[in-house]
PDB file of C-alpha atoms in Angstrom:
ATOM      1  CA  UNK A   6      75.819  65.906 115.801  1.00 76.00           C
ATOM      2  CA  UNK A   7      74.891  62.602 114.486  1.00 84.00           C
ATOM      3  CA  UNK A   8      77.775  62.482 111.864  1.00 79.00           C
ATOM      4  CA  UNK A   9      80.146  63.494 114.341  1.00 77.00           C
ATOM      5  CA  UNK A  10      79.132  60.795 116.511  1.00 84.00           C
ATOM      6  CA  UNK A  11      79.241  58.305 113.796  1.00 87.00           C
ATOM      7  CA  UNK A  12      82.812  59.375 112.896  1.00 81.00           C
ATOM      8  CA  UNK A  13      84.088  59.383 116.597  1.00 84.00           C
ATOM      9  CA  UNK A  14      82.170  56.144 117.734  1.00 91.00           C
ATOM     10  CA  UNK A  15      84.685  53.584 115.766  1.00 92.00           C
ATOM     11  CA  UNK A  16      87.680  55.382 117.264  1.00 88.00           C
ATOM     12  CA  UNK A  17      86.200  55.563 120.659  1.00 90.00           C
ATOM     13  CA  UNK A  18      85.428  52.004 120.670  1.00 93.00           C
ATOM     14  CA  UNK A  19      88.888  51.083 119.700  1.00 93.00           C
ATOM     15  CA  UNK A  20      90.323  53.070 122.350  1.00 92.00           C
ATOM     16  CA  UNK A  21      88.186  51.774 124.889  1.00 93.00           C
ATOM     17  CA  UNK A  22      89.039  48.339 123.915  1.00 94.00           C
ATOM     18  CA  UNK A  23      92.698  48.942 124.253  1.00 92.00           C
ATOM     19  CA  UNK A  24      92.443  50.366 127.521  1.00 91.00           C
ATOM     20  CA  UNK A  25      90.140  47.317 128.773  1.00 92.00           C
ATOM     21  CA  UNK A  26      92.758  44.967 127.208  1.00 90.00           C
ATOM     22  CA  UNK A  27      95.545  46.652 128.910  1.00 86.00           C
ATOM     23  CA  UNK A  28      94.009  46.647 132.237  1.00 86.00           C
ATOM     24  CA  UNK A  29      92.784  43.089 132.284  1.00 87.00           C
ATOM     25  CA  UNK A  30      95.827  41.502 130.719  1.00 84.00           C
ATOM     26  CA  UNK A  31      98.613  43.780 132.144  1.00 79.00           C
ATOM     27  CA  UNK A  32      96.809  45.827 135.080  1.00 79.00           C
ATOM     28  CA  UNK A  33      97.682  48.869 133.321  1.00 80.00           C
ATOM     29  CA  UNK A  34      94.507  50.908 132.847  1.00 83.00           C
ATOM     30  CA  UNK A  35      95.455  53.051 129.757  1.00 83.00           C
ATOM     31  CA  UNK A  36      96.432  53.393 126.263  1.00 85.00           C
ATOM     32  CA  UNK A  37     100.123  52.349 127.077  1.00 86.00           C
ATOM     33  CA  UNK A  38     101.894  51.380 130.208  1.00 85.00           C
ATOM     34  CA  UNK A  39     104.801  53.382 129.043  1.00 90.00           C
ATOM     35  CA  UNK A  40     103.415  56.806 129.830  1.00 90.00           C
ATOM     36  CA  UNK A  41     105.981  57.234 132.658  1.00 91.00           C
ATOM     37  CA  UNK A  42     108.972  56.512 130.234  1.00 94.00           C
ATOM     38  CA  UNK A  43     107.679  59.029 127.665  1.00 94.00           C
ATOM     39  CA  UNK A  44     107.439  61.662 130.402  1.00 95.00           C
ATOM     40  CA  UNK A  45     111.228  60.939 130.980  1.00 95.00           C
ATOM     41  CA  UNK A  46     111.814  63.119 127.570  1.00 94.00           C
ATOM     42  CA  UNK A  47     110.254  66.110 129.395  1.00 95.00           C
ATOM     43  CA  UNK A  48     112.216  65.684 132.743  1.00 96.00           C
ATOM     44  CA  UNK A  49     115.563  64.850 130.937  1.00 94.00           C
ATOM     45  CA  UNK A  50     116.973  68.411 131.565  1.00 93.00           C
ATOM     46  CA  UNK A  51     116.300  68.310 135.225  1.00 95.00           C
ATOM     47  CA  UNK A  52     116.546  64.804 136.318  1.00 95.00           C
ATOM     48  CA  UNK A  53     119.528  65.607 138.437  1.00 94.00           C
ATOM     49  CA  UNK A  54     117.054  67.306 140.668  1.00 94.00           C
ATOM     50  CA  UNK A  55     116.106  63.873 142.193  1.00 93.00           C
ATOM     51  CA  UNK A  56     117.115  63.166 145.598  1.00 92.00           C
ATOM     52  CA  UNK A  57     119.739  60.528 146.263  1.00 90.00           C
ATOM     53  CA  UNK A  58     118.309  57.095 146.747  1.00 90.00           C
ATOM     54  CA  UNK A  59     120.049  53.938 147.813  1.00 90.00           C
ATOM     55  CA  UNK A  60     119.326  52.100 144.737  1.00 90.00           C
ATOM     56  CA  UNK A  61     121.432  54.576 142.641  1.00 92.00           C
ATOM     57  CA  UNK A  62     118.429  55.391 140.164  1.00 95.00           C
ATOM     58  CA  UNK A  63     119.319  58.966 140.227  1.00 95.00           C
ATOM     59  CA  UNK A  64     123.058  58.417 139.588  1.00 95.00           C
ATOM     60  CA  UNK A  65     122.254  56.041 136.665  1.00 95.00           C
ATOM     61  CA  UNK A  66     119.728  58.345 135.098  1.00 95.00           C
ATOM     62  CA  UNK A  67     122.030  61.393 135.311  1.00 95.00           C
ATOM     63  CA  UNK A  68     125.057  59.260 133.794  1.00 95.00           C
ATOM     64  CA  UNK A  69     122.910  57.926 131.008  1.00 94.00           C
ATOM     65  CA  UNK A  70     121.351  61.062 129.950  1.00 93.00           C
ATOM     66  CA  UNK A  71     125.001  62.905 129.895  1.00 93.00           C
ATOM     67  CA  UNK A  72     126.337  59.884 128.012  1.00 93.00           C
ATOM     68  CA  UNK A  73     123.645  60.468 125.317  1.00 91.00           C
ATOM     69  CA  UNK A  74     124.148  64.134 125.084  1.00 89.00           C
ATOM     70  CA  UNK A  75     127.947  63.772 124.401  1.00 90.00           C
ATOM     71  CA  UNK A  76     127.047  61.330 121.244  1.00 87.00           C
ATOM     72  CA  UNK A  77     125.299  64.286 119.609  1.00 76.00           C
ATOM     73  CA  UNK A  78     121.773  64.869 118.279  1.00 69.00           C
ATOM     74  CA  UNK A  79     121.279  61.699 116.717  1.00 70.00           C
ATOM     75  CA  UNK A  80     121.114  59.596 119.517  1.00 77.00           C
ATOM     76  CA  UNK A  81     117.572  60.809 120.550  1.00 81.00           C
ATOM     77  CA  UNK A  82     118.979  61.681 124.160  1.00 86.00           C
ATOM     78  CA  UNK A  83     115.659  63.023 125.209  1.00 91.00           C
ATOM     79  CA  UNK A  84     114.277  59.323 125.412  1.00 92.00           C
ATOM     80  CA  UNK A  85     117.238  58.017 127.102  1.00 93.00           C
ATOM     81  CA  UNK A  86     115.476  56.354 129.812  1.00 94.00           C
ATOM     82  CA  UNK A  87     114.177  53.466 127.509  1.00 93.00           C
ATOM     83  CA  UNK A  88     117.852  52.306 126.882  1.00 91.00           C
ATOM     84  CA  UNK A  89     118.546  51.682 130.510  1.00 94.00           C
ATOM     85  CA  UNK A  90     115.457  49.402 131.323  1.00 94.00           C
ATOM     86  CA  UNK A  91     117.287  46.400 132.009  1.00 94.00           C
ATOM     87  CA  UNK A  92     119.797  48.205 134.461  1.00 95.00           C
ATOM     88  CA  UNK A  93     116.764  49.710 136.206  1.00 95.00           C
ATOM     89  CA  UNK A  94     115.225  46.555 136.768  1.00 95.00           C
ATOM     90  CA  UNK A  95     118.221  45.213 138.401  1.00 94.00           C
ATOM     91  CA  UNK A  96     118.765  48.319 140.497  1.00 93.00           C
ATOM     92  CA  UNK A  97     115.194  48.404 141.711  1.00 93.00           C
ATOM     93  CA  UNK A  98     114.143  44.789 141.856  1.00 93.00           C
ATOM     94  CA  UNK A  99     111.059  45.703 139.653  1.00 93.00           C
ATOM     95  CA  UNK A 100     109.826  44.422 136.382  1.00 91.00           C
ATOM     96  CA  UNK A 101     107.092  44.564 134.088  1.00 87.00           C
ATOM     97  CA  UNK A 102     103.992  47.074 135.020  1.00 85.00           C
ATOM     98  CA  UNK A 103     105.609  47.766 138.630  1.00 89.00           C
ATOM     99  CA  UNK A 104     108.587  49.210 136.925  1.00 93.00           C
ATOM    100  CA  UNK A 105     106.361  51.193 134.742  1.00 91.00           C
ATOM    101  CA  UNK A 106     104.534  52.580 137.747  1.00 90.00           C
ATOM    102  CA  UNK A 107     107.734  53.353 139.406  1.00 94.00           C
ATOM    103  CA  UNK A 108     109.017  55.431 136.638  1.00 95.00           C
ATOM    104  CA  UNK A 109     105.723  57.214 136.263  1.00 92.00           C
ATOM    105  CA  UNK A 110     105.707  58.231 140.070  1.00 94.00           C
ATOM    106  CA  UNK A 111     109.474  59.156 139.679  1.00 95.00           C
ATOM    107  CA  UNK A 112     108.842  61.438 136.600  1.00 96.00           C
ATOM    108  CA  UNK A 113     105.596  62.973 137.862  1.00 95.00           C
ATOM    109  CA  UNK A 114     107.489  63.853 140.972  1.00 95.00           C
ATOM    110  CA  UNK A 115     109.880  65.562 139.194  1.00 96.00           C
ATOM    111  CA  UNK A 116     107.192  67.635 137.181  1.00 96.00           C
ATOM    112  CA  UNK A 117     105.321  68.389 140.359  1.00 96.00           C
ATOM    113  CA  UNK A 118     108.356  69.716 142.241  1.00 95.00           C
ATOM    114  CA  UNK A 119     109.721  71.699 139.216  1.00 96.00           C
ATOM    115  CA  UNK A 120     106.962  72.964 137.020  1.00 96.00           C
ATOM    116  CA  UNK A 121     108.595  75.746 135.361  1.00 96.00           C
ATOM    117  CA  UNK A 122     111.448  73.681 134.043  1.00 96.00           C
ATOM    118  CA  UNK A 123     108.584  71.112 132.830  1.00 96.00           C
ATOM    119  CA  UNK A 124     106.815  74.037 131.180  1.00 96.00           C
ATOM    120  CA  UNK A 125     110.272  75.181 129.310  1.00 96.00           C
ATOM    121  CA  UNK A 126     110.645  71.656 127.956  1.00 95.00           C
ATOM    122  CA  UNK A 127     106.931  71.781 126.708  1.00 96.00           C
ATOM    123  CA  UNK A 128     107.557  75.311 125.091  1.00 95.00           C
ATOM    124  CA  UNK A 129     110.539  73.777 123.206  1.00 94.00           C
ATOM    125  CA  UNK A 130     108.572  70.836 122.068  1.00 94.00           C
ATOM    126  CA  UNK A 131     105.843  73.143 120.969  1.00 94.00           C
ATOM    127  CA  UNK A 132     108.363  75.024 118.822  1.00 92.00           C
ATOM    128  CA  UNK A 133     109.603  71.676 117.318  1.00 91.00           C
ATOM    129  CA  UNK A 134     106.068  70.398 116.699  1.00 94.00           C
ATOM    130  CA  UNK A 135     105.313  73.258 114.265  1.00 92.00           C
ATOM    131  CA  UNK A 136     108.594  72.932 112.343  1.00 89.00           C
ATOM    132  CA  UNK A 137     109.330  70.819 109.143  1.00 83.00           C
ATOM    133  CA  UNK A 138     110.390  67.393 109.666  1.00 72.00           C
ATOM    134  CA  UNK A 139     114.265  67.525 110.285  1.00 66.00           C
ATOM    135  CA  UNK A 140     114.912  63.790 109.043  1.00 65.00           C
ATOM    136  CA  UNK A 141     117.289  63.549 106.205  1.00 64.00           C
ATOM    137  CA  UNK A 142     114.511  61.981 103.959  1.00 62.00           C
ATOM    138  CA  UNK A 143     112.530  65.110 104.109  1.00 61.00           C
ATOM    139  CA  UNK A 144     115.306  67.557 103.236  1.00 60.00           C
ATOM    140  CA  UNK A 145     114.569  67.456  99.482  1.00 59.00           C
ATOM    141  CA  UNK A 146     116.674  67.511  96.695  1.00 65.00           C
ATOM    142  CA  UNK A 147     119.989  68.730  98.477  1.00 67.00           C
ATOM    143  CA  UNK A 148     120.618  71.882 100.629  1.00 74.00           C
ATOM    144  CA  UNK A 149     118.745  74.334  98.377  1.00 77.00           C
ATOM    145  CA  UNK A 150     115.739  72.155  98.315  1.00 75.00           C
ATOM    146  CA  UNK A 151     115.754  71.808 102.200  1.00 76.00           C
ATOM    147  CA  UNK A 152     116.187  75.627 102.421  1.00 81.00           C
ATOM    148  CA  UNK A 153     113.239  76.175 100.010  1.00 82.00           C
ATOM    149  CA  UNK A 154     110.999  73.742 101.864  1.00 83.00           C
ATOM    150  CA  UNK A 155     111.788  75.436 105.161  1.00 84.00           C
ATOM    151  CA  UNK A 156     110.927  78.880 103.549  1.00 88.00           C
ATOM    152  CA  UNK A 157     107.569  77.456 102.064  1.00 89.00           C
ATOM    153  CA  UNK A 158     106.936  75.770 105.475  1.00 89.00           C
ATOM    154  CA  UNK A 159     107.295  79.253 107.310  1.00 91.00           C
ATOM    155  CA  UNK A 160     104.950  80.974 104.836  1.00 94.00           C
ATOM    156  CA  UNK A 161     102.225  78.248 105.368  1.00 93.00           C
ATOM    157  CA  UNK A 162     102.597  78.566 109.105  1.00 93.00           C
ATOM    158  CA  UNK A 163     102.122  82.257 108.739  1.00 94.00           C
ATOM    159  CA  UNK A 164      99.151  81.894 106.346  1.00 95.00           C
ATOM    160  CA  UNK A 165      97.570  79.517 108.886  1.00 95.00           C
ATOM    161  CA  UNK A 166      97.913  81.984 111.770  1.00 94.00           C
ATOM    162  CA  UNK A 167      95.755  84.705 109.962  1.00 95.00           C
ATOM    163  CA  UNK A 168      92.548  82.691 109.730  1.00 94.00           C
ATOM    164  CA  UNK A 169      93.426  81.186 113.227  1.00 93.00           C
ATOM    165  CA  UNK A 170      93.096  84.626 114.983  1.00 93.00           C
ATOM    166  CA  UNK A 171      90.486  86.046 112.999  1.00 94.00           C
ATOM    167  CA  UNK A 172      87.795  83.235 112.125  1.00 93.00           C
ATOM    168  CA  UNK A 173      86.917  82.666 115.932  1.00 93.00           C
ATOM    169  CA  UNK A 174      86.098  86.409 116.242  1.00 92.00           C
ATOM    170  CA  UNK A 175      83.819  86.313 113.201  1.00 92.00           C
ATOM    171  CA  UNK A 176      82.308  82.882 114.506  1.00 92.00           C
ATOM    172  CA  UNK A 177      81.325  85.154 117.498  1.00 92.00           C
ATOM    173  CA  UNK A 178      79.809  87.748 115.321  1.00 89.00           C
ATOM    174  CA  UNK A 179      77.609  85.062 113.532  1.00 88.00           C
ATOM    175  CA  UNK A 180      79.682  85.628 110.386  1.00 90.00           C
ATOM    176  CA  UNK A 181      80.815  81.956 109.825  1.00 91.00           C
ATOM    177  CA  UNK A 182      78.191  79.217 108.310  1.00 89.00           C
ATOM    178  CA  UNK A 183      77.202  77.161 111.051  1.00 89.00           C
ATOM    179  CA  UNK A 184      78.156  73.752 109.179  1.00 87.00           C
ATOM    180  CA  UNK A 185      81.469  75.237 108.266  1.00 90.00           C
ATOM    181  CA  UNK A 186      81.885  76.125 111.928  1.00 91.00           C
ATOM    182  CA  UNK A 187      81.212  72.855 113.315  1.00 88.00           C
ATOM    183  CA  UNK A 188      83.562  71.102 110.576  1.00 89.00           C
ATOM    184  CA  UNK A 189      86.579  73.495 111.796  1.00 92.00           C
ATOM    185  CA  UNK A 190      85.678  73.030 115.182  1.00 91.00           C
ATOM    186  CA  UNK A 191      85.895  69.168 115.012  1.00 88.00           C
ATOM    187  CA  UNK A 192      89.242  69.701 112.998  1.00 92.00           C
ATOM    188  CA  UNK A 193      90.495  71.931 115.585  1.00 94.00           C
ATOM    189  CA  UNK A 194      89.535  69.480 118.534  1.00 92.00           C
ATOM    190  CA  UNK A 195      91.513  66.749 116.891  1.00 92.00           C
ATOM    191  CA  UNK A 196      94.492  68.720 115.887  1.00 95.00           C
ATOM    192  CA  UNK A 197      94.884  70.282 119.320  1.00 96.00           C
ATOM    193  CA  UNK A 198      94.436  67.102 121.080  1.00 94.00           C
ATOM    194  CA  UNK A 199      97.270  65.545 118.973  1.00 95.00           C
ATOM    195  CA  UNK A 200      99.279  68.620 119.669  1.00 96.00           C
ATOM    196  CA  UNK A 201      98.897  68.546 123.526  1.00 96.00           C
ATOM    197  CA  UNK A 202      99.711  65.028 123.938  1.00 94.00           C
ATOM    198  CA  UNK A 203     102.657  65.326 121.663  1.00 95.00           C
ATOM    199  CA  UNK A 204     104.218  68.383 123.487  1.00 96.00           C
ATOM    200  CA  UNK A 205     103.042  67.395 127.239  1.00 96.00           C
ATOM    201  CA  UNK A 206     104.261  63.834 127.063  1.00 94.00           C
ATOM    202  CA  UNK A 207     106.532  63.398 124.056  1.00 93.00           C
ATOM    203  CA  UNK A 208     109.065  65.101 122.467  1.00 92.00           C
ATOM    204  CA  UNK A 209     107.080  67.207 120.037  1.00 92.00           C
ATOM    205  CA  UNK A 210     108.807  65.898 116.993  1.00 90.00           C
ATOM    206  CA  UNK A 211     107.010  66.974 113.805  1.00 89.00           C
ATOM    207  CA  UNK A 212     106.422  63.509 112.576  1.00 89.00           C
ATOM    208  CA  UNK A 213     103.859  63.261 115.527  1.00 92.00           C
ATOM    209  CA  UNK A 214     101.889  66.055 113.702  1.00 93.00           C
ATOM    210  CA  UNK A 215     101.721  64.394 110.387  1.00 91.00           C
ATOM    211  CA  UNK A 216      98.562  62.318 110.888  1.00 92.00           C
ATOM    212  CA  UNK A 217      96.672  65.772 111.427  1.00 95.00           C
ATOM    213  CA  UNK A 218      98.562  67.551 108.640  1.00 94.00           C
ATOM    214  CA  UNK A 219      95.352  66.874 106.303  1.00 94.00           C
ATOM    215  CA  UNK A 220      93.151  68.564 108.933  1.00 95.00           C
ATOM    216  CA  UNK A 221      95.359  71.519 109.383  1.00 95.00           C
ATOM    217  CA  UNK A 222      95.355  71.849 105.499  1.00 95.00           C
ATOM    218  CA  UNK A 223      91.497  71.747 105.464  1.00 94.00           C
ATOM    219  CA  UNK A 224      91.459  74.269 108.325  1.00 95.00           C
ATOM    220  CA  UNK A 225      93.812  76.511 106.284  1.00 95.00           C
ATOM    221  CA  UNK A 226      91.685  76.558 103.201  1.00 95.00           C
ATOM    222  CA  UNK A 227      88.341  76.922 104.815  1.00 94.00           C
ATOM    223  CA  UNK A 228      89.564  79.677 107.014  1.00 93.00           C
ATOM    224  CA  UNK A 229      90.690  81.767 104.226  1.00 94.00           C
ATOM    225  CA  UNK A 230      87.496  80.900 102.124  1.00 93.00           C
ATOM    226  CA  UNK A 231      85.502  82.241 105.037  1.00 91.00           C
ATOM    227  CA  UNK A 232      87.722  85.468 105.126  1.00 91.00           C
ATOM    228  CA  UNK A 233      87.523  85.996 101.352  1.00 89.00           C
ATOM    229  CA  UNK A 234      84.244  84.728 100.119  1.00 82.00           C
ATOM    230  CA  UNK A 235      82.291  82.735 102.914  1.00 68.00           C
ATOM    231  CA  UNK A 236      81.008  85.641 105.276  1.00 66.00           C
ATOM    232  CA  UNK A 237      77.430  86.402 104.718  1.00 64.00           C
ATOM    233  CA  UNK A 238      76.580  89.599 102.895  1.00 60.00           C
ATOM    234  CA  UNK A 239      75.851  92.684 104.882  1.00 56.00           C
ATOM    235  CA  UNK A 240      73.529  95.345 103.683  1.00 44.00           C
ATOM    236  CA  UNK A 241      75.329  98.745 103.311  1.00 46.00           C
ATOM    237  CA  UNK A 242      72.473 100.667 104.468  1.00 46.00           C
ATOM    238  CA  UNK A 243      73.089 102.000 108.047  1.00 50.00           C
ATOM    239  CA  UNK A 244      70.236 102.418 110.683  1.00 51.00           C
ATOM    240  CA  UNK A 245      67.534 104.904 109.605  1.00 49.00           C
ATOM    241  CA  UNK A 246      68.043 104.702 106.078  1.00 49.00           C
ATOM    242  CA  UNK A 247      66.093 103.309 103.341  1.00 48.00           C
ATOM    243  CA  UNK A 248      67.374 100.821 100.791  1.00 45.00           C
TER     244      UNK A 248
END
């Protein structure tokens, strides 16, 4: 516990300082005032469900989303709302954190009124999150290299799933060393937090997973060690027998 607190304290202090700085300087009590804009990437498929408004915000959002979609996948169409901030300022008469709050309320209202569409967007983001990075720089030496990397990545994902579903059961049976269990739980908590934020708020791009990839590798190796070598030896003698 002391070691975990020592590791977490600096990160927690930095996050707290950031929240206080944003609140005092910008009246936005959070890690970023852009949360509402990022949520637009989760509501882009059903933004047309907004009710008509006198400022024409709904029409502007739908038109810009459709325009980005027609330009192709390389345009980051899901984050289309960032590209029309100036026009949104003009139509709403809001600027700064007032406009940030307006976009947050708008997207949260969409999520509240259409929860299943939001869950569908999150599920697609989760699928993207576990895939290999699709950027050209990560494609390897040509198309054959990219295919080889994809196959290797899928095998690693499959290898990760085996200890993911078995080690917790072994832990409940007391067959995982306590120190190993504490380390795995800490890694899992960090990786899960990153995954949830990336998929619930953002697009789930695999680049958002990259900071936790070393922890996932540690969990993979440690999980297989528990399965193959790390479990305490049990006596082969059954009840009522003598050794």
